[in-house]
XYZ file of C-alpha atoms in Angstrom:
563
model
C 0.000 0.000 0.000
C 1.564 3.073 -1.368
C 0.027 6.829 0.350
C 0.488 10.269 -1.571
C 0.703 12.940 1.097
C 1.576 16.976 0.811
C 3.886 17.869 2.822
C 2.806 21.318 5.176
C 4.457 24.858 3.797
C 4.610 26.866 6.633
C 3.011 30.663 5.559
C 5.614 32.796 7.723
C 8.546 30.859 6.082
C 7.129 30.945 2.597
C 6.031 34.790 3.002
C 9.878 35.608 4.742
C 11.422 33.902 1.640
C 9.623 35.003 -1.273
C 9.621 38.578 0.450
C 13.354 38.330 0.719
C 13.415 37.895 -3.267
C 13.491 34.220 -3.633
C 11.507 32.942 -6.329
C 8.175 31.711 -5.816
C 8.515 28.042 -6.532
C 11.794 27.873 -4.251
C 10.647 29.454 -1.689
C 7.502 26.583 -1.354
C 10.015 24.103 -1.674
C 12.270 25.335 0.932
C 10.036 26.732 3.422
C 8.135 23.002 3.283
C 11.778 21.495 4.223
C 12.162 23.754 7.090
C 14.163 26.601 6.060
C 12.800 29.849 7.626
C 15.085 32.576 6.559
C 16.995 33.129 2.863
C 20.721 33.557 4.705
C 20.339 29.631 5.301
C 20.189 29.141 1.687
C 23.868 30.981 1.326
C 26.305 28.657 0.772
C 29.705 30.834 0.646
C 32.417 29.047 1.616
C 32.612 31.302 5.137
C 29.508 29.775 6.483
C 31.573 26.230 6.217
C 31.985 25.019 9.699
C 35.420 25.479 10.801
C 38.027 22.675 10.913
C 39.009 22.902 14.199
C 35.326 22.605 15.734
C 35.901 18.635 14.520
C 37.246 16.705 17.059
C 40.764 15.415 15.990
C 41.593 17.447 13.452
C 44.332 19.798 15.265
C 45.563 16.751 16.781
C 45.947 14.809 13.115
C 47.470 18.000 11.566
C 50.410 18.401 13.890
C 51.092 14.548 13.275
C 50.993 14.974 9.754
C 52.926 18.167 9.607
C 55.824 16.312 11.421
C 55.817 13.668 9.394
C 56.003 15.916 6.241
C 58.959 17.850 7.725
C 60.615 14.059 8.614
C 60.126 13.254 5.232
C 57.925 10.166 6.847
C 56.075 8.024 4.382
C 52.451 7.751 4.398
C 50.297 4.931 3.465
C 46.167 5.776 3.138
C 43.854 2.967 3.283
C 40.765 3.624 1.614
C 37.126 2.046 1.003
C 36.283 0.426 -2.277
C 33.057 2.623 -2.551
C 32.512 6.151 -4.255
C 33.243 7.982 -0.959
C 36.068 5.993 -0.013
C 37.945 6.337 -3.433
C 37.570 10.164 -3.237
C 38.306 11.008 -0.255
C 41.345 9.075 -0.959
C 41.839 11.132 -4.057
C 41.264 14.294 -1.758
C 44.268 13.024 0.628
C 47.035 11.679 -2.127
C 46.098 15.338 -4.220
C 46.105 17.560 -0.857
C 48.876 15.714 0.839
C 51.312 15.593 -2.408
C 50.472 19.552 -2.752
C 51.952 19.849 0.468
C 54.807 17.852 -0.253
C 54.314 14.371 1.384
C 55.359 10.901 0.622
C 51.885 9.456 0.147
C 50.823 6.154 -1.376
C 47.740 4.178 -1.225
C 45.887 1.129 -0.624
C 42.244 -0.107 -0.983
C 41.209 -3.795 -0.050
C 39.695 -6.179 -2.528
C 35.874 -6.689 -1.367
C 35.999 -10.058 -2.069
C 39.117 -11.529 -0.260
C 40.066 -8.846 1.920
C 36.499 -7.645 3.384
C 35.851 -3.992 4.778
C 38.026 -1.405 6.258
C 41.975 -1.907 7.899
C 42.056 -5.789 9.061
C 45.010 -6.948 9.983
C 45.431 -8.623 6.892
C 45.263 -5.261 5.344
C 47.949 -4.074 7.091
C 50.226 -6.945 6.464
C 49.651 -5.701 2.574
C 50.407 -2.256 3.689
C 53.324 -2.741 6.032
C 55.462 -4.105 2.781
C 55.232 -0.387 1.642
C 57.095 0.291 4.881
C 55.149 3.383 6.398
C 55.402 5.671 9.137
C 52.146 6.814 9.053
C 49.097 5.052 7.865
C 45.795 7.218 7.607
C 42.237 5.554 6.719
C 39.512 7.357 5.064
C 36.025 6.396 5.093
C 36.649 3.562 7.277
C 38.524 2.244 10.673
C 36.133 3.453 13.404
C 35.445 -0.230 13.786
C 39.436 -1.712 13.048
C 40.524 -2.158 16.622
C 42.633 -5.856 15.652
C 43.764 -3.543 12.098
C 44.755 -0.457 14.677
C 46.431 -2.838 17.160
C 48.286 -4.444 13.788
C 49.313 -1.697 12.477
C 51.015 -0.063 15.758
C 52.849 -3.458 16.475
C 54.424 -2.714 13.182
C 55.710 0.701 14.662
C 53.036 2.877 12.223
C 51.435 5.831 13.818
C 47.707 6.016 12.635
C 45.169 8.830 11.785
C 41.905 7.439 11.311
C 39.419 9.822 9.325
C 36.130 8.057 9.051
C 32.163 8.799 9.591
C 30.538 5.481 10.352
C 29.117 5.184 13.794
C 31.536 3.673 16.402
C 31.104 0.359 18.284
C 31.643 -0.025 21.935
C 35.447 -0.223 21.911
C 37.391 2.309 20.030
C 40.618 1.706 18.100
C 43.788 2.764 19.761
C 44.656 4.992 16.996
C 46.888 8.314 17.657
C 44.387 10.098 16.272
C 40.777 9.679 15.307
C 39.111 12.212 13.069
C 35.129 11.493 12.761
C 32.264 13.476 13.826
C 30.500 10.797 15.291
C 33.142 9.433 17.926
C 32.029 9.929 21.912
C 32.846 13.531 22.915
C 32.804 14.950 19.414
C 30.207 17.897 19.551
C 30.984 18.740 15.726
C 27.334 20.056 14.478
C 27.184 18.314 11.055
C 27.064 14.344 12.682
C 26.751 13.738 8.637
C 29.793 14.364 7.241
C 30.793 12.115 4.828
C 33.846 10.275 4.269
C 35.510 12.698 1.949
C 34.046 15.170 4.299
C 36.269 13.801 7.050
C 39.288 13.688 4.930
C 38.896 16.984 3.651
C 38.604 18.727 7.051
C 41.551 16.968 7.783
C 43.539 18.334 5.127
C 42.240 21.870 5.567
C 43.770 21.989 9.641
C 46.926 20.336 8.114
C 47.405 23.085 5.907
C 46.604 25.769 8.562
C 49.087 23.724 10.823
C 51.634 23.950 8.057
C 50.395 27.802 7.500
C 51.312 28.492 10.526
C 54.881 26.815 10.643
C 55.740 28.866 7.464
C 55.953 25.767 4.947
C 54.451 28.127 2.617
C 56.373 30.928 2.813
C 57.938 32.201 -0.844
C 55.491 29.265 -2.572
C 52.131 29.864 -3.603
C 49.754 27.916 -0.995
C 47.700 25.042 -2.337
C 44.061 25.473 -2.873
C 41.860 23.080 -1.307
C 38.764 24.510 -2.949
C 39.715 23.077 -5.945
C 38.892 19.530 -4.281
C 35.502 20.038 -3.704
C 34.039 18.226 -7.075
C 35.849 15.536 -5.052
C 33.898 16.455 -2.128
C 30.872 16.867 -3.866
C 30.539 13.638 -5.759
C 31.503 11.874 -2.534
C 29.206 12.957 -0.292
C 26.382 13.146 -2.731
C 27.087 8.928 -3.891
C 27.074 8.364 0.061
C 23.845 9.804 0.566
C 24.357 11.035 3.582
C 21.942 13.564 4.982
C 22.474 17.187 3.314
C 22.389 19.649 6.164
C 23.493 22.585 5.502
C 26.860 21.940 5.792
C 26.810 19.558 3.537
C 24.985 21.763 1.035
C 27.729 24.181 1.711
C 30.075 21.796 0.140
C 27.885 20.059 -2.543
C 27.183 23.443 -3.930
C 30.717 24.303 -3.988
C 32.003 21.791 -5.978
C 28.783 21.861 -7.998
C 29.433 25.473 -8.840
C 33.278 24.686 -9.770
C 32.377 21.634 -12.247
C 29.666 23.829 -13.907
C 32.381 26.517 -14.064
C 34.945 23.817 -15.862
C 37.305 23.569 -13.078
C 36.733 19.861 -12.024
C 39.510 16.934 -12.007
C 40.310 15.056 -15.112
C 38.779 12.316 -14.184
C 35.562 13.978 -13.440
C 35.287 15.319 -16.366
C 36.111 12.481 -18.634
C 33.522 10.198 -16.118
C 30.712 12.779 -17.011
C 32.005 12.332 -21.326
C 31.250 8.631 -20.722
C 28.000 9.533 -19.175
C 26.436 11.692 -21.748
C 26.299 14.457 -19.698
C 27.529 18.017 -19.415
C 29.463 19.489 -16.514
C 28.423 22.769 -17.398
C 24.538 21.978 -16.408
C 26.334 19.738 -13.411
C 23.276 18.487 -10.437
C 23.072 16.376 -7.452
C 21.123 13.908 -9.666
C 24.297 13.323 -12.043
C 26.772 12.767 -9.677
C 24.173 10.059 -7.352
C 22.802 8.455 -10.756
C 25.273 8.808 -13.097
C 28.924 9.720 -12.432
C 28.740 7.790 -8.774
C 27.328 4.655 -10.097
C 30.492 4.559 -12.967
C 32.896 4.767 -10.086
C 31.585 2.202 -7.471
C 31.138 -0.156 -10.363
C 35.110 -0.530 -10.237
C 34.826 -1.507 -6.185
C 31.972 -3.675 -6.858
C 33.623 -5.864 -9.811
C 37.183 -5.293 -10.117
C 39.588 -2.766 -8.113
C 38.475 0.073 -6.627
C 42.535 1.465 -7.394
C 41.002 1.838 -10.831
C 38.548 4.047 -9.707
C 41.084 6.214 -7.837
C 43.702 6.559 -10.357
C 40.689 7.959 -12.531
C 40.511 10.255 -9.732
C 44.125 11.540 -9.080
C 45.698 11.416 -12.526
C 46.076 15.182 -14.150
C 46.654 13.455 -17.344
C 43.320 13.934 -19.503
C 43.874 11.104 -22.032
C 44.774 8.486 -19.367
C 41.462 9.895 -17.166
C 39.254 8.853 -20.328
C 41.276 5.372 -20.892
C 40.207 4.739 -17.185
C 36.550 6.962 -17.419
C 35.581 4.077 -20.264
C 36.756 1.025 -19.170
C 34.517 2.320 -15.450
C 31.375 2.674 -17.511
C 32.183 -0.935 -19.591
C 32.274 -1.977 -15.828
C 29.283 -0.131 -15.196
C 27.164 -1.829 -18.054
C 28.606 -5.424 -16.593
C 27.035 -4.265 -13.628
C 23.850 -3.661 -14.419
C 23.470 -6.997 -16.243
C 24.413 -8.883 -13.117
C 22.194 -6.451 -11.412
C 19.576 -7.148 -13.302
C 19.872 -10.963 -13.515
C 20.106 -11.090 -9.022
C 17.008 -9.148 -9.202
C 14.728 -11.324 -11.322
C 16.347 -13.993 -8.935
C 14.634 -12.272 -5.844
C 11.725 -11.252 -7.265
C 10.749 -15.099 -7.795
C 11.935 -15.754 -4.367
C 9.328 -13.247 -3.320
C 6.715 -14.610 -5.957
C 4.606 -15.601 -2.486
C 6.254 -12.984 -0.362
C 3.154 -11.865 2.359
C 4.357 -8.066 2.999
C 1.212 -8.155 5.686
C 2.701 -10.628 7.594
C 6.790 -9.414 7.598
C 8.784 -6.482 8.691
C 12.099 -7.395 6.592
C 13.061 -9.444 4.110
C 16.519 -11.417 3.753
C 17.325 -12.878 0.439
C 20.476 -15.202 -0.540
C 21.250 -17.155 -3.664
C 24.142 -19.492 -3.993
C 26.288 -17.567 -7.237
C 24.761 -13.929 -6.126
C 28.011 -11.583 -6.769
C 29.330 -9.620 -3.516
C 29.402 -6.597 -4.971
C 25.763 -6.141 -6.464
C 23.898 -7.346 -3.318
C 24.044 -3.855 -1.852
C 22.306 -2.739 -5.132
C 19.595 -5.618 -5.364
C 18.874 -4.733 -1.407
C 17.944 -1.627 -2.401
C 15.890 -2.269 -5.447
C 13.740 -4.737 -3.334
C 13.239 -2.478 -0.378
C 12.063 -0.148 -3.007
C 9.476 -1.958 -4.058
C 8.431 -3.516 -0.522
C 9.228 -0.844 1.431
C 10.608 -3.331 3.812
C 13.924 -3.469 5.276
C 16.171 -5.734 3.134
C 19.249 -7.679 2.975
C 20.648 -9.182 0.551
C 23.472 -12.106 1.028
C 26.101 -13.571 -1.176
C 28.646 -16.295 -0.186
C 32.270 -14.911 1.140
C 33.980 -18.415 1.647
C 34.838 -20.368 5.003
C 31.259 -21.426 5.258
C 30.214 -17.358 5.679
C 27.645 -15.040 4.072
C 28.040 -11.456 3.250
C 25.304 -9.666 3.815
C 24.359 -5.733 2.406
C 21.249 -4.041 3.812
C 18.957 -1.146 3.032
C 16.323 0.296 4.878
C 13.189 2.295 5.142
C 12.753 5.539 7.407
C 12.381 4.982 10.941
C 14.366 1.977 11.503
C 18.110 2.364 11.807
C 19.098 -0.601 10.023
C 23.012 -0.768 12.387
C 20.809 -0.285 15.594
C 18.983 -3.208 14.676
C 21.784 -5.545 14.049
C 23.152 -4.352 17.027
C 20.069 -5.426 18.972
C 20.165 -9.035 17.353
C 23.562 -9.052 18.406
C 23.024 -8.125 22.124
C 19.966 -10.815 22.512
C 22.431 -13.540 20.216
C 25.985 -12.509 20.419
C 27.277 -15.779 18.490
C 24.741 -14.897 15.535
C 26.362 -12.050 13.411
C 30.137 -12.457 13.297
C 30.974 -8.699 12.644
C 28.531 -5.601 11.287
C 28.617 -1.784 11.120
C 27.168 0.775 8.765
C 24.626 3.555 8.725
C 20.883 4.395 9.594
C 19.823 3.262 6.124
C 22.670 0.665 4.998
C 24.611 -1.491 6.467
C 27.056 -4.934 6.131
C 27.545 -8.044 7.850
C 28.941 -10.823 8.100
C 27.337 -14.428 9.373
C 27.936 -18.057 9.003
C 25.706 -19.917 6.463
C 24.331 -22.331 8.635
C 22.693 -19.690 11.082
C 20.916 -18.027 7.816
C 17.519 -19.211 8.664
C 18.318 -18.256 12.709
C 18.835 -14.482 11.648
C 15.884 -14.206 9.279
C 13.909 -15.102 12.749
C 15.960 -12.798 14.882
C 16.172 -9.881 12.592
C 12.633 -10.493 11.905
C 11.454 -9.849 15.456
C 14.202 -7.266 15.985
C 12.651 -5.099 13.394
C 9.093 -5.620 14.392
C 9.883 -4.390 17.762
C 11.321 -1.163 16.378
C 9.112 -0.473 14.010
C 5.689 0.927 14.387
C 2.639 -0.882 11.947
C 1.864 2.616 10.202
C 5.697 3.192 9.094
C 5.576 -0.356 6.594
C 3.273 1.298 5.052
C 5.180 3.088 2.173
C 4.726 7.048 1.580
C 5.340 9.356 -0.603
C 5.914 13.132 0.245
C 4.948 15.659 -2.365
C 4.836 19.273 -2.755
C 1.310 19.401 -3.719
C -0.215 20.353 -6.740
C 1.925 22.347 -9.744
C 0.627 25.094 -11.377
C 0.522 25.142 -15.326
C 2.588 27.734 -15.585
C 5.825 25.374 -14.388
C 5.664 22.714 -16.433
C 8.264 24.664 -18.665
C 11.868 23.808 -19.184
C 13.209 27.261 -17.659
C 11.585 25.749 -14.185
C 13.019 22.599 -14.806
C 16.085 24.187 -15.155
C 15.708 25.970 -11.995
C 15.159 23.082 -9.635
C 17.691 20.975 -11.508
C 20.369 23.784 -10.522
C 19.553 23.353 -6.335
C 21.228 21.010 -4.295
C 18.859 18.125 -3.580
C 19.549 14.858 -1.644
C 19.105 12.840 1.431
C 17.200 14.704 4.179
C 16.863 17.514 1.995
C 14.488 15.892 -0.979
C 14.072 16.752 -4.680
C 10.441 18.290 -5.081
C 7.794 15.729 -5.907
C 4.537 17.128 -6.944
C 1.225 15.593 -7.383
C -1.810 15.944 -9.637
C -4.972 14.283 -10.924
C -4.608 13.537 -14.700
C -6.927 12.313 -17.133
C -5.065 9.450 -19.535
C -5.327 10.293 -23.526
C -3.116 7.226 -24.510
C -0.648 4.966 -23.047
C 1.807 2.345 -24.192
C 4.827 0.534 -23.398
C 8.741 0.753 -24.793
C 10.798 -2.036 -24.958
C 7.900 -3.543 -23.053
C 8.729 -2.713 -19.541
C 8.637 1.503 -19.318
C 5.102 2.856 -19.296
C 4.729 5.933 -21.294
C 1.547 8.341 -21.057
C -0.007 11.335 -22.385
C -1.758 13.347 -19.960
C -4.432 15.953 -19.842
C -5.364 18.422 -17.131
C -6.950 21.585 -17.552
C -6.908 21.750 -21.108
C -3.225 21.442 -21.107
C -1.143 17.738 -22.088
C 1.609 16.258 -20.390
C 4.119 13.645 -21.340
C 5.024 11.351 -18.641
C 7.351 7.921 -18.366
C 7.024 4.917 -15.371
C 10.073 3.726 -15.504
C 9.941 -0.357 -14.821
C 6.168 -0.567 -14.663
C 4.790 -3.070 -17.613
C 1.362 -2.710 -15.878
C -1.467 -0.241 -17.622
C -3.492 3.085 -16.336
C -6.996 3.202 -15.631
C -8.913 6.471 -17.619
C -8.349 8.863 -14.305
C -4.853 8.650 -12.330
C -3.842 10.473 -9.011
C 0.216 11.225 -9.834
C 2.975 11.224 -7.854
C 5.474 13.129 -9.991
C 9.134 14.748 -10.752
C 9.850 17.250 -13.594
C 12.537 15.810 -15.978
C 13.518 17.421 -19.503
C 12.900 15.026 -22.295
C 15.805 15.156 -24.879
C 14.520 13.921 -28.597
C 16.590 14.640 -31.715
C 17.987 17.730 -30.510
C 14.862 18.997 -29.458
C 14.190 19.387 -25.505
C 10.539 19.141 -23.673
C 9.279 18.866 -20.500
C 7.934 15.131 -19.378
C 7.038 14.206 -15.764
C 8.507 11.403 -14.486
C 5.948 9.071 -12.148
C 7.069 7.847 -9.194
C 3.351 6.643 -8.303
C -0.077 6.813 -9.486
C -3.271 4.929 -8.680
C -6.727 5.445 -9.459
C -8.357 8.610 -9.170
């Protein structure tokens, strides 16, 4: 069951915002996602929060400022997802500026799991560093930590995932959400992290005069870094966030993005200059992970960190022929699970948990999320990892925080999961094959607890009804150029249409023309084979249509049902 509901535009916020010169339409959308005033739309670079209100970041500058003047070599560990790979570009290209020894490291999904294990460090230590940082990950590597100071490395950990009980023994630990960290945006990403990092280790070096005769690197020019990473995250978009999506938005758009940014948007069919939040999530992300989720996620980096342009395209194309092999493994997993679920009672379950025996480990993720998508339950999706284990990736729906959840099946079984960490609305673990049909049960009744009847029922927010007069490409335009996201959603509008025709392409994308008030629409379901009755009730986003060189406006359904 699927409910359209308006979201409430408060008249005081929509009257200070439009009054204050904001246009019409934006200032509905914003004052119905809680901004009050037009100065917390301004997203200058001085409103950025500043690096030393996050915890650890003084701390991991002075270490990292003696080890450049040492001449120390640095190793970074990074994750083999979008947000790991550039905030690992963000570190080599920062700390290199500044004159560093840096090299770096990413573990293969497959045989070397998640984040700094001690087998990780075993790789790294034949690099023989001083210093080994990790970005996006190593909150949870206490036994990694513990390896890699037995080996005599000091270690920065920069990360964003929430902490378990214990902490690593790490020199330093950069990340907002560590005990005693009062930093106000809790959703920094991973790049985010990094990035703060670097911007106290060059005030830290400032400071010490390493600059002094030399022109001073410029970090801002590693924010369509920052922005890509923290967009493919999905993390929440506060307004610190938006601060920094917006400023590497505004640089791409301007032409002054990294080589291998630009070449990943050539592959993509898309311009830089007309650069949103939707192509770097949908489109430029996707290209990247595809190289952590089938090959080497190195691949991905070097796309990121070369300033050769013909070498970023080499790399940009053979991401996207990765990409397509994606999707077709993507695609073949789901039609698995969707005849699993062929008798799948939604009434009667709070989660689902799906495995098949040749499912690949880096597309379960994915298929979670494609299946809590059309369930609206919490999902997870296994694959086999050797030794007689299961990897498991998980998605979820709002109101359940999918790690808080494991952690409660851990607390009332704590021989059931063998490790697990993650976010509010994804996580990984790790369990033993035999105890597959014990979890279902116990994450089953976890979830049930937590979760309230009335929130399995799946709903969709809008922004009410659209006026005529936007369905034109200049207001199109203007919503594509915001910064939308997680927390902070893309306007969805809804409308009762009368159907003129229908029909299907390539017999699984439902295309209509609409009619209200005397005025027709063109609109697309994507994935929905299934017909329209006469009179629909639409949930709806405004897309631009391109047809031989000729652009139009089309509305793109996210839900309809009778009207």
């Amino acid at each position: 069951m699927t409910r359209i509901q308006s979201r409430a535009i408060p008249q005081q916020a929509f009257n200070r915002l439009a009054d204050a010169g904001l246009h019409p339409l934006l200032a509905r959308l914003y004052a119905a996602r809680g901004i009050s005033r037009a100065d917390e739309l301004d997203t200058s670079l001085k409103n950025l929060l500043p690096p030393e209100a996050l915890t650890g970041t003084t701390e991991a500058a002075i270490l990292l400022a003696d080890a450049i003047e040492a001449g120390a070599r640095m190793v970074i560990v990074a994750d083999y997802d979008c947000d790991g790979a550039t905030a690992c570009a963000v570190g080599v290209r920062a700390l290199r500026a500044f004159g560093a020894d840096v090299h770096y490291l990413v573990p293969d999904r497959v045989t070397l799991g998640y984040g700094l294990t001690p087998a990780m460090v075993e790789i790294a230590a034949r690099l023989e560093p001083d210093v080994l940082i990790t970005v996006d990950n190593g909150i949870a590597s206490v036994e990694g930590i513990a390896a890699a100071r037995a080996h005599g490395m000091a270690t920065v950990i920069t990360d964003h995932h929430l902490p378990g009980d214990v902490l690593p023994e790490a020199d330093v630990i950069v990340n907002p959400n560590q005990p005693g960290c009062d930093f106000p945006s809790k959703a920094l990403a991973g790049v985010g992290a990094m990035f703060y990092t670097m911007l106290a280790l060059r005030a830290e070096l400032r400071e010490r005069g390493a600059f002094a005769g030399a022109k001073e690197p410029n970090l801002a020019d590693l924010l369509d870094l920052v922005a890509l990473g923290t967009v493919a995250d999905v993390v929440k978009l506060d307004r610190n966030n938006r601060i920094l999506v917006a400023q590497g938005l505004t640089r791409m758009r301007a032409g002054r993005l990294q080589p291998g940014i630009r070449a990943l948007f050539a592959v993509a069919g898309r311009d830089p200059g007309r650069a949103s939040t939707t192509d770097l999530g949908f489109m430029i992300g996707p290209r990247l992970n595809a190289a952590g989720r089938l090959s080497d996620m190195s691949l991905g980096i070097e796309c990121l960190i070369t300033d050769d342009a013909g070498r970023a395209m080499n790399i940009a194309q053979e991401l996207d022929k990765l990409n397509r092999e994606r999707r077709s493994i993507e695609a073949g997993m789901q039609e698995d699970a969707l005849v699993r679920l062929e008798g799948f009672d939604a009434g009667n379950r709070a989660t689902v948990a799906l495995f098949e025996p040749d499912w690949h480990q880096g597309v379960i993720g994915i298929v979670a999320g494609r299946i809590k998508e059309r369930l609206h339950r919490p999902t997870i999706a296994f694959a086999r990892a050797g030794d007689g284990e299961l990897k498991g990736s998980g998605r979820s729906i709002p109101g359940l925080h999918l790690r808080d959840a494991l952690d409660l099946v851990t607390k009332r079984q704590p021989d059931l999961i063998v490790r697990f960490g993650g976010h509010a609305m994804a996580a990984g673990l790790t369990i033993r094959e035999s105890e597959l049909a014990r979890f279902d049960a116990a994450f089953e009744e976890a979830v049930g607890e937590l979760l309230e009847p009335a929130q399995l029922e799946r709903r969709i927010d809008t922004d009410g009804s659209l006026e005529s007069g936007y369905f034109a490409l200049d207001a199109v335009r203007l919503l594509e150029h915001e910064i939308w996201g997680q927390g902070f959603p893309a306007p969805v509008f809804d409308d009762v249409f009368r159907v003129e025709r229908q029909r299907l392409l390539k017999d699984k994308h439902l295309k209509l023309d609409l009619c209200r008030n005397a005025s027709r629409y063109e609109a697309i379901q994507f994935n929905h084979a299934g017909g329209a009755p006469d009179q629909i009730h639409a949930a709806y986003r405004l897309g631009i249509n391109e047809f031989r060189g000729v652009s139009s406006v089309q509305l793109m359904l996210e839900h309809f049902e009778a009207a």
